[in-house]
Tab-separated table of C-alpha atoms in Angstrom:
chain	number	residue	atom	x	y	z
A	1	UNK	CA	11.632	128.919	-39.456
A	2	UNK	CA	13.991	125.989	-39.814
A	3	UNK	CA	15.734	126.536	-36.315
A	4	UNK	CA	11.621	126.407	-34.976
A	5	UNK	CA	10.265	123.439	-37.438
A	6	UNK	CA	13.968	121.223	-36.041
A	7	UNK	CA	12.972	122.323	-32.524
A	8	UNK	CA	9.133	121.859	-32.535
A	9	UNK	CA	9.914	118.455	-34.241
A	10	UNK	CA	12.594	117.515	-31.887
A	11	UNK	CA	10.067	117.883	-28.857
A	12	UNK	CA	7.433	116.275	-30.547
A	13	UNK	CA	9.940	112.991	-31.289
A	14	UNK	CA	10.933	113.239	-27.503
A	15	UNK	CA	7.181	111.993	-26.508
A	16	UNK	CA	6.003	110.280	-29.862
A	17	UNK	CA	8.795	108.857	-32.450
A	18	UNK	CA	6.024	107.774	-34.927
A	19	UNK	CA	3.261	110.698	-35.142
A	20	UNK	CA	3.391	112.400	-38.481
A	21	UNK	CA	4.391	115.579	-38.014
A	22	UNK	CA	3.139	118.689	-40.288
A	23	UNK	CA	5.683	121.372	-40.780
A	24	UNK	CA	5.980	124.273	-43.294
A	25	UNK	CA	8.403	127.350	-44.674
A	26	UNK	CA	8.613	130.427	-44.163
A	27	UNK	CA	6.265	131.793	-46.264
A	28	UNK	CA	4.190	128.630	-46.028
A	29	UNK	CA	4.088	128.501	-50.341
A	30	UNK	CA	5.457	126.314	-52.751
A	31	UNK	CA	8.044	129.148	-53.283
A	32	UNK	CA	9.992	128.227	-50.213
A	33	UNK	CA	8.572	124.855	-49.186
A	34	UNK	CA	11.836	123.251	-50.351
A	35	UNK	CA	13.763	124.731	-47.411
A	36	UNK	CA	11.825	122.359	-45.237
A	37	UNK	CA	14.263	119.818	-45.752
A	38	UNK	CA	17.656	121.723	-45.635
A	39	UNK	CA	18.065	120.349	-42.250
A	40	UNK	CA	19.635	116.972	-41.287
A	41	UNK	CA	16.871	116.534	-38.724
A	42	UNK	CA	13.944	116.724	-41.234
A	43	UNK	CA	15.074	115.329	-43.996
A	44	UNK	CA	16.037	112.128	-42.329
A	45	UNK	CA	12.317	112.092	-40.436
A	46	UNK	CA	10.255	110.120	-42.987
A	47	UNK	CA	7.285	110.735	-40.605
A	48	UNK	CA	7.548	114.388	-41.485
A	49	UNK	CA	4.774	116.113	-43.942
A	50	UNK	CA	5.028	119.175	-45.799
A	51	UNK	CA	2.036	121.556	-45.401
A	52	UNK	CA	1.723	124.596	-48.050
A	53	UNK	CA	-0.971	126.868	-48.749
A	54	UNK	CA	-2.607	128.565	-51.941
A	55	UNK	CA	-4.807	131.512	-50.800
A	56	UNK	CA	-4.278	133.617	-53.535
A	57	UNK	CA	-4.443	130.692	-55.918
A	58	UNK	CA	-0.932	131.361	-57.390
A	59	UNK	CA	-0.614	127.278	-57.919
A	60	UNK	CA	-4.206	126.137	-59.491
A	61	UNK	CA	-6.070	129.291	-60.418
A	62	UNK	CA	-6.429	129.240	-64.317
A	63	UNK	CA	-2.472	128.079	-64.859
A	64	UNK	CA	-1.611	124.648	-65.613
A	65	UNK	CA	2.002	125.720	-66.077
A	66	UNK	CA	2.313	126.822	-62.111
A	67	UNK	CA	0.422	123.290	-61.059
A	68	UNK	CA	2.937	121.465	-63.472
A	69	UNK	CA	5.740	122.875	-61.965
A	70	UNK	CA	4.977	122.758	-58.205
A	71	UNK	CA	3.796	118.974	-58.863
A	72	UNK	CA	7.288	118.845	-60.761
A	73	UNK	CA	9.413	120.531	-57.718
A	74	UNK	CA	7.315	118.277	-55.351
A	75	UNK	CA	8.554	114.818	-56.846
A	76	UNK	CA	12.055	116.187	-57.108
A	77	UNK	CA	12.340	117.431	-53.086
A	78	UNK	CA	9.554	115.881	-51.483
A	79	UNK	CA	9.821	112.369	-52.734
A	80	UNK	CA	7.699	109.836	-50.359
A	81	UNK	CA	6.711	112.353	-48.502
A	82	UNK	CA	3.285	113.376	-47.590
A	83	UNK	CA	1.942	116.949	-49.325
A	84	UNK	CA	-0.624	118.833	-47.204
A	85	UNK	CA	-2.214	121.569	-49.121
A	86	UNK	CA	-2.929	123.109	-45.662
A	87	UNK	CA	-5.500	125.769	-47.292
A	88	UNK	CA	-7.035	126.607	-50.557
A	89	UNK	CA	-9.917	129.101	-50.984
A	90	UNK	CA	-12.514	130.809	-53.553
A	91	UNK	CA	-14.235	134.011	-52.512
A	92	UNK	CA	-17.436	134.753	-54.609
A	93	UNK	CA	-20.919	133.495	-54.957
A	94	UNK	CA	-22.376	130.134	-55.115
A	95	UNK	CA	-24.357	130.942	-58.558
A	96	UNK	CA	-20.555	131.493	-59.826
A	97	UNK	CA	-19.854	128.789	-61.853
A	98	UNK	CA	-15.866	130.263	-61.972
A	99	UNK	CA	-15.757	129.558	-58.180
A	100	UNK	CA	-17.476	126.184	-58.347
A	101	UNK	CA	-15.186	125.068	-61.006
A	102	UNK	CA	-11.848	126.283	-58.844
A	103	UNK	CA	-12.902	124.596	-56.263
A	104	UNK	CA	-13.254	121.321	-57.883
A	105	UNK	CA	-10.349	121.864	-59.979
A	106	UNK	CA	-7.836	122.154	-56.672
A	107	UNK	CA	-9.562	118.885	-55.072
A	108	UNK	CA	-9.146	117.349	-58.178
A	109	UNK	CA	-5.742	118.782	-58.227
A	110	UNK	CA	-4.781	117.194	-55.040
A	111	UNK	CA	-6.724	113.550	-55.804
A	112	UNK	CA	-4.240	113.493	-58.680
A	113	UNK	CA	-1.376	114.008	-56.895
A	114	UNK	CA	-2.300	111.975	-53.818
A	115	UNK	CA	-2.029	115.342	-51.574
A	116	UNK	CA	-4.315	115.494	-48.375
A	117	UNK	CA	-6.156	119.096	-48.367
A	118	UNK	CA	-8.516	121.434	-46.451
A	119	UNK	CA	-10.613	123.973	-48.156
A	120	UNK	CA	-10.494	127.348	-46.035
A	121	UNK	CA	-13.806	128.989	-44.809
A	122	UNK	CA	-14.510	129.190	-40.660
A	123	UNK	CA	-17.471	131.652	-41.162
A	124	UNK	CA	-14.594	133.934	-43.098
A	125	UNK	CA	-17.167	135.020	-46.356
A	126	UNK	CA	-14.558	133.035	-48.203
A	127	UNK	CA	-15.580	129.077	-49.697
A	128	UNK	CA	-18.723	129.742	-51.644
A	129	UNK	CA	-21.682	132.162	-50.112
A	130	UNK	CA	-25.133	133.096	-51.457
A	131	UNK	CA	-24.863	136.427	-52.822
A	132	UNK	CA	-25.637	138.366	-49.583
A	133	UNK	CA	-22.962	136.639	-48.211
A	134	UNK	CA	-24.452	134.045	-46.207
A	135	UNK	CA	-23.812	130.204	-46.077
A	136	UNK	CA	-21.223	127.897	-43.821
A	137	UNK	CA	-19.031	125.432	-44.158
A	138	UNK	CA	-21.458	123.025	-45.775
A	139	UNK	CA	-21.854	125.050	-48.661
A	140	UNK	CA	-18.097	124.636	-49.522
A	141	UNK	CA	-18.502	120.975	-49.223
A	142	UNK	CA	-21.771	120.712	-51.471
A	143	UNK	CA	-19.942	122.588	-53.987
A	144	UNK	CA	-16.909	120.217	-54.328
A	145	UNK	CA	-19.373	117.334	-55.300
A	146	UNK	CA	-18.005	115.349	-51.995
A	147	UNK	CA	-19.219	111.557	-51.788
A	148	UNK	CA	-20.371	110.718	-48.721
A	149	UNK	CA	-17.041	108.257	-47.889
A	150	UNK	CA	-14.717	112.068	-49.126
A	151	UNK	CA	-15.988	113.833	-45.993
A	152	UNK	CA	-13.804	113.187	-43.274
């Protein structure tokens, strides 16, 4: 992934020096997001983001002690850099107030910590859905109490 992320970033430089630039590990997870910067050519690109995801909620779902120590690991190798939780997600229904409150807890998660995020749903039955499965996108955003000025 590293030979990829240096080449990808290398092209992208070629036709735009400034554009931030999201790359990722191999397993795209806080696990191995580290290795992002092993390289010479990333780590010295301050216009380079880190993008993780958490679709099995290893990071926020019900332990503090995994948030504390990504958001621990994150200050130590990804100082100044920007953190893009790339894609979080609750499967379940919208009268469950255990998915509401996951939800909210992750964007909460990420206002805290100054990360950018994107909740994960494209029609998937993942988000929040009524309990025959039905909803969109929307749904997702009414649930994490969004103010009008959030939603972009």
């Amino acid at each position: 992934m590293q030979t990829f992320n240096e080449t990808m970033l290398k092209a992208v430089r070629a036709s735009n020096p400034k554009r931030v630039v999201y790359v990722t590990s191999r397993g795209m997870d806080i696990e191995t997001l580290n290795e992002v910067l092993d390289g010479e050519t990333i780590a010295a690109d301050w216009n380079v983001a880190l993008a993780f995801e958490d679709v099995d909620g290893k990071v926020f779902a019900g332990d503090s002690d995994g948030l504390k120590r990504f958001t621990d690991a994150a200050r130590t190798f990804a100082w100044g850099r920007e953190i893009y939780l790339a894609e979080f997600k609750a499967c379940g229904s919208d009268n469950d107030p255990a998915v509401r409150d996951y939800l909210r807890t992750v964007r909460d998660a990420a206002a805290q910590h100054g990360w950018s995020w994107a909740v994960y749903d494209y029609q998937s039955g993942c988000a929040v859905r009524t309990q025959n499965g039905t909803g969109g996108p929307a749904r997702a955003i009414r649930e994490l109490n969004l103010k009008a000025d959030e939603r972009h």
